[in-house]
Amino acid sequence: MRESRFIRIPFWLTFAFLYLPIVVVVVISFNDSSNLFVWKGFTLDWYGVLFSDQTILQGLVNTLIVATGSTAIACVLGTLLAVGIQRHTRGGLIRAFALAPALLPDLLLGIGILSVFSLLGFTLGLYSVLLSHAAFSIAFVTAIVLARLSQLDPSLEEASRDLGAGPVRTFTRVTLPQLAPGIVAGALLSFTLSIDEFVIAFFTSAPTTPTLPIVIYSMVRFGVTPEINALATVLLFVSVVAVLGAQRLTRVTEAL
């Protein structure tokens, strides 16, 4: 019993290290004081200030546009890329190149994408950030779908082909439904990464169309304000809802 209790100490210390800062941010967002270290009571005023700040709201809208668009592109191309790698390639070289954007430093990827945009004369804005986020999100979707593909039973596709279904019909009716949990997981990861991605967006966005992380960075350079804590709490709530929704959708899809 003593040994078992001793083993639990690192476990709870790790959880405290991971989640205590998040709890502090949530609690402070309801503090009726502009001083983060002095508790004066419970209030929702900072959320009112947050939703009345046009700069933050515009940054949030820009971020949602970028995250939604890049996730859609990443899911389509990442799924097709995973299927192509699994079915039509041998060895690990092409797979390594496909997954490389997920492993490269954001700084290197941002500079590289900016160089390509400059070479092509592409105007920076929301579309440039969207394409940039899709470029690295494809790698994450590909990795997750590849893992899902390795678990599929190839006899189901063979049975579909034997019964007269063509390649497209087999893919849409047999393969794609089985890949749905992996695609949902990849979409959730891509959307989450795009929402809080800063480095690549910093290199590829225009000053007139900043994403939410860039807006937050411009505000916290002079100190963290209470409305920023309120914004972090809102983003935390949205993330938790998205994770729970994705888990529920994945279970329903697997049951089908």
PDB file of C-alpha atoms in Angstrom:
ATOM      1  CA  MET A   1       0.000   0.000   0.000  1.00  0.00           C
ATOM      2  CA  ARG A   2       2.834   2.425   0.844  1.00  0.00           C
ATOM      3  CA  GLU A   3       4.548   1.702  -2.478  1.00  0.00           C
ATOM      4  CA  SER A   4       1.261   2.151  -4.373  1.00  0.00           C
ATOM      5  CA  ARG A   5       0.621   5.535  -2.749  1.00  0.00           C
ATOM      6  CA  PHE A   6       4.170   6.656  -3.492  1.00  0.00           C
ATOM      7  CA  ILE A   7       3.716   5.812  -7.166  1.00  0.00           C
ATOM      8  CA  ARG A   8       0.590   7.980  -7.299  1.00  0.00           C
ATOM      9  CA  ILE A   9       2.488  11.111  -6.244  1.00  0.00           C
ATOM     10  CA  PRO A  10       4.212  11.682  -9.638  1.00  0.00           C
ATOM     11  CA  PHE A  11       0.889  10.934 -11.313  1.00  0.00           C
ATOM     12  CA  TRP A  12      -0.977  13.702  -9.463  1.00  0.00           C
ATOM     13  CA  LEU A  13       1.979  16.099  -9.714  1.00  0.00           C
ATOM     14  CA  THR A  14       1.963  15.655 -13.480  1.00  0.00           C
ATOM     15  CA  PHE A  15      -1.757  16.365 -13.651  1.00  0.00           C
ATOM     16  CA  ALA A  16      -1.304  19.442 -11.461  1.00  0.00           C
ATOM     17  CA  PHE A  17       1.523  20.685 -13.698  1.00  0.00           C
ATOM     18  CA  LEU A  18      -0.645  20.250 -16.811  1.00  0.00           C
ATOM     19  CA  TYR A  19      -4.003  21.536 -15.613  1.00  0.00           C
ATOM     20  CA  LEU A  20      -3.363  23.921 -12.718  1.00  0.00           C
ATOM     21  CA  PRO A  21      -2.438  26.836 -15.053  1.00  0.00           C
ATOM     22  CA  ILE A  22      -5.655  26.250 -16.997  1.00  0.00           C
ATOM     23  CA  VAL A  23      -7.714  26.267 -13.803  1.00  0.00           C
ATOM     24  CA  VAL A  24      -6.031  29.515 -12.723  1.00  0.00           C
ATOM     25  CA  VAL A  25      -6.864  31.191 -16.049  1.00  0.00           C
ATOM     26  CA  VAL A  26     -10.514  30.115 -15.807  1.00  0.00           C
ATOM     27  CA  VAL A  27     -10.862  31.313 -12.213  1.00  0.00           C
ATOM     28  CA  ILE A  28      -9.203  34.670 -12.911  1.00  0.00           C
ATOM     29  CA  SER A  29     -11.523  35.275 -15.862  1.00  0.00           C
ATOM     30  CA  PHE A  30     -14.362  35.628 -13.327  1.00  0.00           C
ATOM     31  CA  ASN A  31     -12.419  37.936 -10.994  1.00  0.00           C
ATOM     32  CA  ASP A  32     -14.049  41.320 -10.376  1.00  0.00           C
ATOM     33  CA  SER A  33     -10.697  43.094 -10.468  1.00  0.00           C
ATOM     34  CA  SER A  34      -8.277  44.251 -13.138  1.00  0.00           C
ATOM     35  CA  ASN A  35      -5.463  43.090 -10.848  1.00  0.00           C
ATOM     36  CA  LEU A  36      -4.937  39.419 -11.630  1.00  0.00           C
ATOM     37  CA  PHE A  37      -3.519  38.683  -8.181  1.00  0.00           C
ATOM     38  CA  VAL A  38      -6.290  40.257  -6.090  1.00  0.00           C
ATOM     39  CA  TRP A  39      -9.649  38.507  -5.819  1.00  0.00           C
ATOM     40  CA  LYS A  40     -12.570  40.923  -5.323  1.00  0.00           C
ATOM     41  CA  GLY A  41     -15.497  38.689  -6.158  1.00  0.00           C
ATOM     42  CA  PHE A  42     -17.307  36.919  -8.988  1.00  0.00           C
ATOM     43  CA  THR A  43     -18.246  38.786 -12.176  1.00  0.00           C
ATOM     44  CA  LEU A  44     -19.058  38.223 -15.854  1.00  0.00           C
ATOM     45  CA  ASP A  45     -18.104  41.758 -16.864  1.00  0.00           C
ATOM     46  CA  TRP A  46     -14.900  40.705 -18.607  1.00  0.00           C
ATOM     47  CA  TYR A  47     -16.882  38.507 -20.965  1.00  0.00           C
ATOM     48  CA  GLY A  48     -18.965  41.541 -21.888  1.00  0.00           C
ATOM     49  CA  VAL A  49     -15.780  43.484 -22.542  1.00  0.00           C
ATOM     50  CA  LEU A  50     -14.486  40.581 -24.619  1.00  0.00           C
ATOM     51  CA  PHE A  51     -17.519  40.340 -26.887  1.00  0.00           C
ATOM     52  CA  SER A  52     -17.615  44.098 -27.370  1.00  0.00           C
ATOM     53  CA  ASP A  53     -13.990  44.273 -28.555  1.00  0.00           C
ATOM     54  CA  GLN A  54     -14.195  44.486 -32.344  1.00  0.00           C
ATOM     55  CA  THR A  55     -10.507  43.706 -32.805  1.00  0.00           C
ATOM     56  CA  ILE A  56     -10.789  40.396 -30.970  1.00  0.00           C
ATOM     57  CA  LEU A  57     -14.056  39.502 -32.688  1.00  0.00           C
ATOM     58  CA  GLN A  58     -12.600  40.198 -36.129  1.00  0.00           C
ATOM     59  CA  GLY A  59      -9.545  38.122 -35.269  1.00  0.00           C
ATOM     60  CA  LEU A  60     -11.844  35.301 -34.141  1.00  0.00           C
ATOM     61  CA  VAL A  61     -13.814  35.469 -37.398  1.00  0.00           C
ATOM     62  CA  ASN A  62     -10.583  35.379 -39.417  1.00  0.00           C
ATOM     63  CA  THR A  63      -9.340  32.413 -37.411  1.00  0.00           C
ATOM     64  CA  LEU A  64     -12.575  30.463 -37.874  1.00  0.00           C
ATOM     65  CA  ILE A  65     -12.501  31.101 -41.630  1.00  0.00           C
ATOM     66  CA  VAL A  66      -8.908  29.917 -41.859  1.00  0.00           C
ATOM     67  CA  ALA A  67      -9.422  26.899 -39.584  1.00  0.00           C
ATOM     68  CA  THR A  68     -12.585  25.739 -41.348  1.00  0.00           C
ATOM     69  CA  GLY A  69     -11.168  26.142 -44.845  1.00  0.00           C
ATOM     70  CA  SER A  70      -7.797  24.562 -44.086  1.00  0.00           C
ATOM     71  CA  THR A  71      -9.473  21.648 -42.289  1.00  0.00           C
ATOM     72  CA  ALA A  72     -11.724  20.946 -45.271  1.00  0.00           C
ATOM     73  CA  ILE A  73      -8.782  20.990 -47.682  1.00  0.00           C
ATOM     74  CA  ALA A  74      -6.614  18.887 -45.368  1.00  0.00           C
ATOM     75  CA  CYS A  75      -9.299  16.235 -44.882  1.00  0.00           C
ATOM     76  CA  VAL A  76      -9.910  15.767 -48.612  1.00  0.00           C
ATOM     77  CA  LEU A  77      -6.279  15.819 -49.744  1.00  0.00           C
ATOM     78  CA  GLY A  78      -4.948  14.040 -46.656  1.00  0.00           C
ATOM     79  CA  THR A  79      -7.414  11.175 -47.041  1.00  0.00           C
ATOM     80  CA  LEU A  80      -6.674  10.757 -50.753  1.00  0.00           C
ATOM     81  CA  LEU A  81      -2.940  10.942 -50.072  1.00  0.00           C
ATOM     82  CA  ALA A  82      -3.166   8.296 -47.356  1.00  0.00           C
ATOM     83  CA  VAL A  83      -5.124   5.944 -49.603  1.00  0.00           C
ATOM     84  CA  GLY A  84      -2.636   6.471 -52.443  1.00  0.00           C
ATOM     85  CA  ILE A  85       0.358   5.804 -50.191  1.00  0.00           C
ATOM     86  CA  GLN A  86      -1.226   2.712 -48.674  1.00  0.00           C
ATOM     87  CA  ARG A  87      -2.363   1.183 -51.966  1.00  0.00           C
ATOM     88  CA  HIS A  88       0.144   2.284 -54.581  1.00  0.00           C
ATOM     89  CA  THR A  89       3.557   2.792 -52.946  1.00  0.00           C
ATOM     90  CA  ARG A  90       6.202   0.600 -51.390  1.00  0.00           C
ATOM     91  CA  GLY A  91       8.852   1.547 -48.893  1.00  0.00           C
ATOM     92  CA  GLY A  92       8.864   4.466 -46.535  1.00  0.00           C
ATOM     93  CA  LEU A  93      10.405   7.270 -48.592  1.00  0.00           C
ATOM     94  CA  ILE A  94       7.175   8.711 -50.001  1.00  0.00           C
ATOM     95  CA  ARG A  95       5.456   8.230 -46.641  1.00  0.00           C
ATOM     96  CA  ALA A  96       8.265  10.153 -44.946  1.00  0.00           C
ATOM     97  CA  PHE A  97       7.963  13.035 -47.404  1.00  0.00           C
ATOM     98  CA  ALA A  98       4.182  13.116 -46.934  1.00  0.00           C
ATOM     99  CA  LEU A  99       4.506  13.363 -43.147  1.00  0.00           C
ATOM    100  CA  ALA A 100       7.493  15.744 -43.150  1.00  0.00           C
ATOM    101  CA  PRO A 101       5.448  18.991 -42.742  1.00  0.00           C
ATOM    102  CA  ALA A 102       4.206  17.703 -39.390  1.00  0.00           C
ATOM    103  CA  LEU A 103       7.799  17.261 -38.193  1.00  0.00           C
ATOM    104  CA  LEU A 104       9.421  20.380 -39.621  1.00  0.00           C
ATOM    105  CA  PRO A 105       9.808  23.410 -37.316  1.00  0.00           C
ATOM    106  CA  ASP A 106       7.041  25.967 -37.799  1.00  0.00           C
ATOM    107  CA  LEU A 107       9.663  28.664 -38.315  1.00  0.00           C
ATOM    108  CA  LEU A 108      11.220  26.821 -41.244  1.00  0.00           C
ATOM    109  CA  LEU A 109       7.846  25.991 -42.749  1.00  0.00           C
ATOM    110  CA  GLY A 110       6.625  29.573 -42.402  1.00  0.00           C
ATOM    111  CA  ILE A 111       9.708  31.031 -44.068  1.00  0.00           C
ATOM    112  CA  GLY A 112       9.510  28.453 -46.857  1.00  0.00           C
ATOM    113  CA  ILE A 113       5.848  29.100 -47.588  1.00  0.00           C
ATOM    114  CA  LEU A 114       6.400  32.862 -47.497  1.00  0.00           C
ATOM    115  CA  SER A 115       9.240  32.457 -50.008  1.00  0.00           C
ATOM    116  CA  VAL A 116       6.971  30.499 -52.350  1.00  0.00           C
ATOM    117  CA  PHE A 117       4.242  33.136 -52.088  1.00  0.00           C
ATOM    118  CA  SER A 118       6.773  35.877 -52.814  1.00  0.00           C
ATOM    119  CA  LEU A 119       8.111  33.967 -55.826  1.00  0.00           C
ATOM    120  CA  LEU A 120       4.604  33.510 -57.216  1.00  0.00           C
ATOM    121  CA  GLY A 121       3.589  37.086 -56.446  1.00  0.00           C
ATOM    122  CA  PHE A 122       0.722  35.846 -54.240  1.00  0.00           C
ATOM    123  CA  THR A 123      -0.936  38.573 -52.181  1.00  0.00           C
ATOM    124  CA  LEU A 124      -0.863  37.853 -48.462  1.00  0.00           C
ATOM    125  CA  GLY A 125      -4.173  37.696 -46.627  1.00  0.00           C
ATOM    126  CA  LEU A 126      -6.642  35.161 -45.273  1.00  0.00           C
ATOM    127  CA  TYR A 127      -6.243  32.928 -48.314  1.00  0.00           C
ATOM    128  CA  SER A 128      -2.481  32.723 -47.870  1.00  0.00           C
ATOM    129  CA  VAL A 129      -2.878  31.760 -44.195  1.00  0.00           C
ATOM    130  CA  LEU A 130      -5.576  29.234 -45.122  1.00  0.00           C
ATOM    131  CA  LEU A 131      -3.360  27.545 -47.716  1.00  0.00           C
ATOM    132  CA  SER A 132      -0.391  27.607 -45.345  1.00  0.00           C
ATOM    133  CA  HIS A 133      -2.349  25.922 -42.565  1.00  0.00           C
ATOM    134  CA  ALA A 134      -3.694  23.350 -45.015  1.00  0.00           C
ATOM    135  CA  ALA A 135      -0.124  22.547 -46.070  1.00  0.00           C
ATOM    136  CA  PHE A 136       0.901  21.288 -42.625  1.00  0.00           C
ATOM    137  CA  SER A 137      -2.542  19.980 -41.629  1.00  0.00           C
ATOM    138  CA  ILE A 138      -2.530  17.555 -44.566  1.00  0.00           C
ATOM    139  CA  ALA A 139       0.359  15.697 -42.949  1.00  0.00           C
ATOM    140  CA  PHE A 140      -1.568  15.154 -39.693  1.00  0.00           C
ATOM    141  CA  VAL A 141      -4.679  13.918 -41.496  1.00  0.00           C
ATOM    142  CA  THR A 142      -2.546  11.624 -43.644  1.00  0.00           C
ATOM    143  CA  ALA A 143      -0.839  10.100 -40.604  1.00  0.00           C
ATOM    144  CA  ILE A 144      -4.132   9.425 -38.803  1.00  0.00           C
ATOM    145  CA  VAL A 145      -5.900   8.016 -41.870  1.00  0.00           C
ATOM    146  CA  LEU A 146      -2.890   5.809 -42.636  1.00  0.00           C
ATOM    147  CA  ALA A 147      -3.141   4.364 -39.133  1.00  0.00           C
ATOM    148  CA  ARG A 148      -6.832   3.703 -39.727  1.00  0.00           C
ATOM    149  CA  LEU A 149      -6.158   2.113 -43.121  1.00  0.00           C
ATOM    150  CA  SER A 150      -3.765  -0.371 -41.569  1.00  0.00           C
ATOM    151  CA  GLN A 151      -6.651  -1.703 -39.453  1.00  0.00           C
ATOM    152  CA  LEU A 152      -9.128  -2.243 -42.305  1.00  0.00           C
ATOM    153  CA  ASP A 153     -10.070  -5.672 -43.588  1.00  0.00           C
ATOM    154  CA  PRO A 154      -9.163  -5.809 -47.317  1.00  0.00           C
ATOM    155  CA  SER A 155     -11.624  -8.654 -47.865  1.00  0.00           C
ATOM    156  CA  LEU A 156     -14.530  -6.193 -47.637  1.00  0.00           C
ATOM    157  CA  GLU A 157     -13.271  -4.247 -50.628  1.00  0.00           C
ATOM    158  CA  GLU A 158     -12.579  -7.472 -52.503  1.00  0.00           C
ATOM    159  CA  ALA A 159     -16.137  -8.644 -51.823  1.00  0.00           C
ATOM    160  CA  SER A 160     -17.498  -5.331 -53.084  1.00  0.00           C
ATOM    161  CA  ARG A 161     -15.502  -5.631 -56.312  1.00  0.00           C
ATOM    162  CA  ASP A 162     -16.572  -9.263 -56.759  1.00  0.00           C
ATOM    163  CA  LEU A 163     -20.211  -8.178 -56.451  1.00  0.00           C
ATOM    164  CA  GLY A 164     -19.791  -5.776 -59.371  1.00  0.00           C
ATOM    165  CA  ALA A 165     -19.027  -2.442 -57.682  1.00  0.00           C
ATOM    166  CA  GLY A 166     -16.461  -0.253 -59.406  1.00  0.00           C
ATOM    167  CA  PRO A 167     -13.456   1.382 -57.718  1.00  0.00           C
ATOM    168  CA  VAL A 168     -15.286   4.658 -57.037  1.00  0.00           C
ATOM    169  CA  ARG A 169     -18.389   2.971 -55.659  1.00  0.00           C
ATOM    170  CA  THR A 170     -16.279   0.665 -53.509  1.00  0.00           C
ATOM    171  CA  PHE A 171     -14.347   3.601 -52.116  1.00  0.00           C
ATOM    172  CA  THR A 172     -17.433   5.703 -51.310  1.00  0.00           C
ATOM    173  CA  ARG A 173     -19.609   2.865 -49.991  1.00  0.00           C
ATOM    174  CA  VAL A 174     -17.080   0.569 -48.306  1.00  0.00           C
ATOM    175  CA  THR A 175     -13.715   2.236 -47.690  1.00  0.00           C
ATOM    176  CA  LEU A 176     -14.779   5.776 -46.822  1.00  0.00           C
ATOM    177  CA  PRO A 177     -17.287   4.809 -44.081  1.00  0.00           C
ATOM    178  CA  GLN A 178     -14.594   2.718 -42.413  1.00  0.00           C
ATOM    179  CA  LEU A 179     -12.161   5.638 -42.599  1.00  0.00           C
ATOM    180  CA  ALA A 180     -14.685   8.069 -41.109  1.00  0.00           C
ATOM    181  CA  PRO A 181     -13.413   7.835 -37.488  1.00  0.00           C
ATOM    182  CA  GLY A 182      -9.859   8.586 -38.643  1.00  0.00           C
ATOM    183  CA  ILE A 183     -11.031  11.448 -40.847  1.00  0.00           C
ATOM    184  CA  VAL A 184     -13.030  12.945 -37.961  1.00  0.00           C
ATOM    185  CA  ALA A 185     -10.015  12.673 -35.656  1.00  0.00           C
ATOM    186  CA  GLY A 186      -7.799  14.271 -38.299  1.00  0.00           C
ATOM    187  CA  ALA A 187     -10.306  17.069 -38.850  1.00  0.00           C
ATOM    188  CA  LEU A 188     -10.478  17.798 -35.128  1.00  0.00           C
ATOM    189  CA  LEU A 189      -6.690  17.874 -34.834  1.00  0.00           C
ATOM    190  CA  SER A 190      -6.329  20.097 -37.905  1.00  0.00           C
ATOM    191  CA  PHE A 191      -8.988  22.521 -36.695  1.00  0.00           C
ATOM    192  CA  THR A 192      -7.444  22.750 -33.226  1.00  0.00           C
ATOM    193  CA  LEU A 193      -3.919  23.254 -34.569  1.00  0.00           C
ATOM    194  CA  SER A 194      -5.104  25.938 -36.980  1.00  0.00           C
ATOM    195  CA  ILE A 195      -6.942  27.897 -34.283  1.00  0.00           C
ATOM    196  CA  ASP A 196      -3.897  28.368 -32.052  1.00  0.00           C
ATOM    197  CA  GLU A 197      -1.153  28.358 -34.728  1.00  0.00           C
ATOM    198  CA  PHE A 198       0.918  31.543 -34.554  1.00  0.00           C
ATOM    199  CA  VAL A 199       4.299  31.257 -36.298  1.00  0.00           C
ATOM    200  CA  ILE A 200       3.135  30.339 -39.800  1.00  0.00           C
ATOM    201  CA  ALA A 201       0.234  32.800 -39.598  1.00  0.00           C
ATOM    202  CA  PHE A 202       2.660  35.530 -38.514  1.00  0.00           C
ATOM    203  CA  PHE A 203       4.750  35.020 -41.670  1.00  0.00           C
ATOM    204  CA  THR A 204       1.900  34.562 -44.163  1.00  0.00           C
ATOM    205  CA  SER A 205      -0.848  36.959 -42.984  1.00  0.00           C
ATOM    206  CA  ALA A 206      -1.424  40.588 -43.876  1.00  0.00           C
ATOM    207  CA  PRO A 207      -1.536  43.370 -41.237  1.00  0.00           C
ATOM    208  CA  THR A 208      -5.172  44.044 -42.145  1.00  0.00           C
ATOM    209  CA  THR A 209      -6.303  40.433 -41.613  1.00  0.00           C
ATOM    210  CA  PRO A 210      -4.661  39.136 -38.407  1.00  0.00           C
ATOM    211  CA  THR A 211      -5.765  35.844 -36.928  1.00  0.00           C
ATOM    212  CA  LEU A 212      -6.739  35.540 -33.291  1.00  0.00           C
ATOM    213  CA  PRO A 213      -3.305  34.348 -32.012  1.00  0.00           C
ATOM    214  CA  ILE A 214      -1.683  37.381 -33.649  1.00  0.00           C
ATOM    215  CA  VAL A 215      -4.278  39.687 -32.076  1.00  0.00           C
ATOM    216  CA  ILE A 216      -3.660  38.111 -28.670  1.00  0.00           C
ATOM    217  CA  TYR A 217       0.095  38.460 -29.113  1.00  0.00           C
ATOM    218  CA  SER A 218      -0.256  42.164 -29.892  1.00  0.00           C
ATOM    219  CA  MET A 219      -2.309  42.601 -26.705  1.00  0.00           C
ATOM    220  CA  VAL A 220      -0.243  40.554 -24.226  1.00  0.00           C
ATOM    221  CA  ARG A 221       3.067  42.213 -25.099  1.00  0.00           C
ATOM    222  CA  PHE A 222       2.159  44.837 -22.488  1.00  0.00           C
ATOM    223  CA  GLY A 223       0.653  42.383 -19.994  1.00  0.00           C
ATOM    224  CA  VAL A 224      -2.182  39.875 -19.746  1.00  0.00           C
ATOM    225  CA  THR A 225      -5.537  41.628 -19.347  1.00  0.00           C
ATOM    226  CA  PRO A 226      -8.666  40.046 -17.793  1.00  0.00           C
ATOM    227  CA  GLU A 227     -10.488  39.871 -21.141  1.00  0.00           C
ATOM    228  CA  ILE A 228      -7.656  37.726 -22.502  1.00  0.00           C
ATOM    229  CA  ASN A 229      -8.300  35.261 -19.675  1.00  0.00           C
ATOM    230  CA  ALA A 230     -11.978  35.335 -20.583  1.00  0.00           C
ATOM    231  CA  LEU A 231     -11.094  34.631 -24.201  1.00  0.00           C
ATOM    232  CA  ALA A 232      -8.888  31.704 -23.141  1.00  0.00           C
ATOM    233  CA  THR A 233     -11.789  30.301 -21.120  1.00  0.00           C
ATOM    234  CA  VAL A 234     -14.139  30.547 -24.092  1.00  0.00           C
ATOM    235  CA  LEU A 235     -11.617  28.803 -26.337  1.00  0.00           C
ATOM    236  CA  LEU A 236     -11.170  26.095 -23.700  1.00  0.00           C
ATOM    237  CA  PHE A 237     -14.932  25.534 -23.567  1.00  0.00           C
ATOM    238  CA  VAL A 238     -15.163  25.336 -27.367  1.00  0.00           C
ATOM    239  CA  SER A 239     -12.259  22.879 -27.484  1.00  0.00           C
ATOM    240  CA  VAL A 240     -13.811  20.616 -24.854  1.00  0.00           C
ATOM    241  CA  VAL A 241     -17.155  20.632 -26.676  1.00  0.00           C
ATOM    242  CA  ALA A 242     -15.404  19.852 -29.962  1.00  0.00           C
ATOM    243  CA  VAL A 243     -13.493  16.925 -28.434  1.00  0.00           C
ATOM    244  CA  LEU A 244     -16.604  15.463 -26.817  1.00  0.00           C
ATOM    245  CA  GLY A 245     -18.574  15.927 -30.032  1.00  0.00           C
ATOM    246  CA  ALA A 246     -15.867  14.269 -32.109  1.00  0.00           C
ATOM    247  CA  GLN A 247     -15.689  11.325 -29.698  1.00  0.00           C
ATOM    248  CA  ARG A 248     -19.457  10.924 -29.870  1.00  0.00           C
ATOM    249  CA  LEU A 249     -19.452  11.150 -33.657  1.00  0.00           C
ATOM    250  CA  THR A 250     -16.613   8.636 -33.870  1.00  0.00           C
ATOM    251  CA  ARG A 251     -18.501   6.149 -31.718  1.00  0.00           C
ATOM    252  CA  VAL A 252     -21.648   6.531 -33.828  1.00  0.00           C
ATOM    253  CA  THR A 253     -19.632   6.088 -37.027  1.00  0.00           C
ATOM    254  CA  GLU A 254     -17.865   2.994 -35.704  1.00  0.00           C
ATOM    255  CA  ALA A 255     -21.214   1.529 -34.631  1.00  0.00           C
ATOM    256  CA  LEU A 256     -22.526   1.913 -38.164  1.00  0.00           C
TER     257      LEU A 256
END
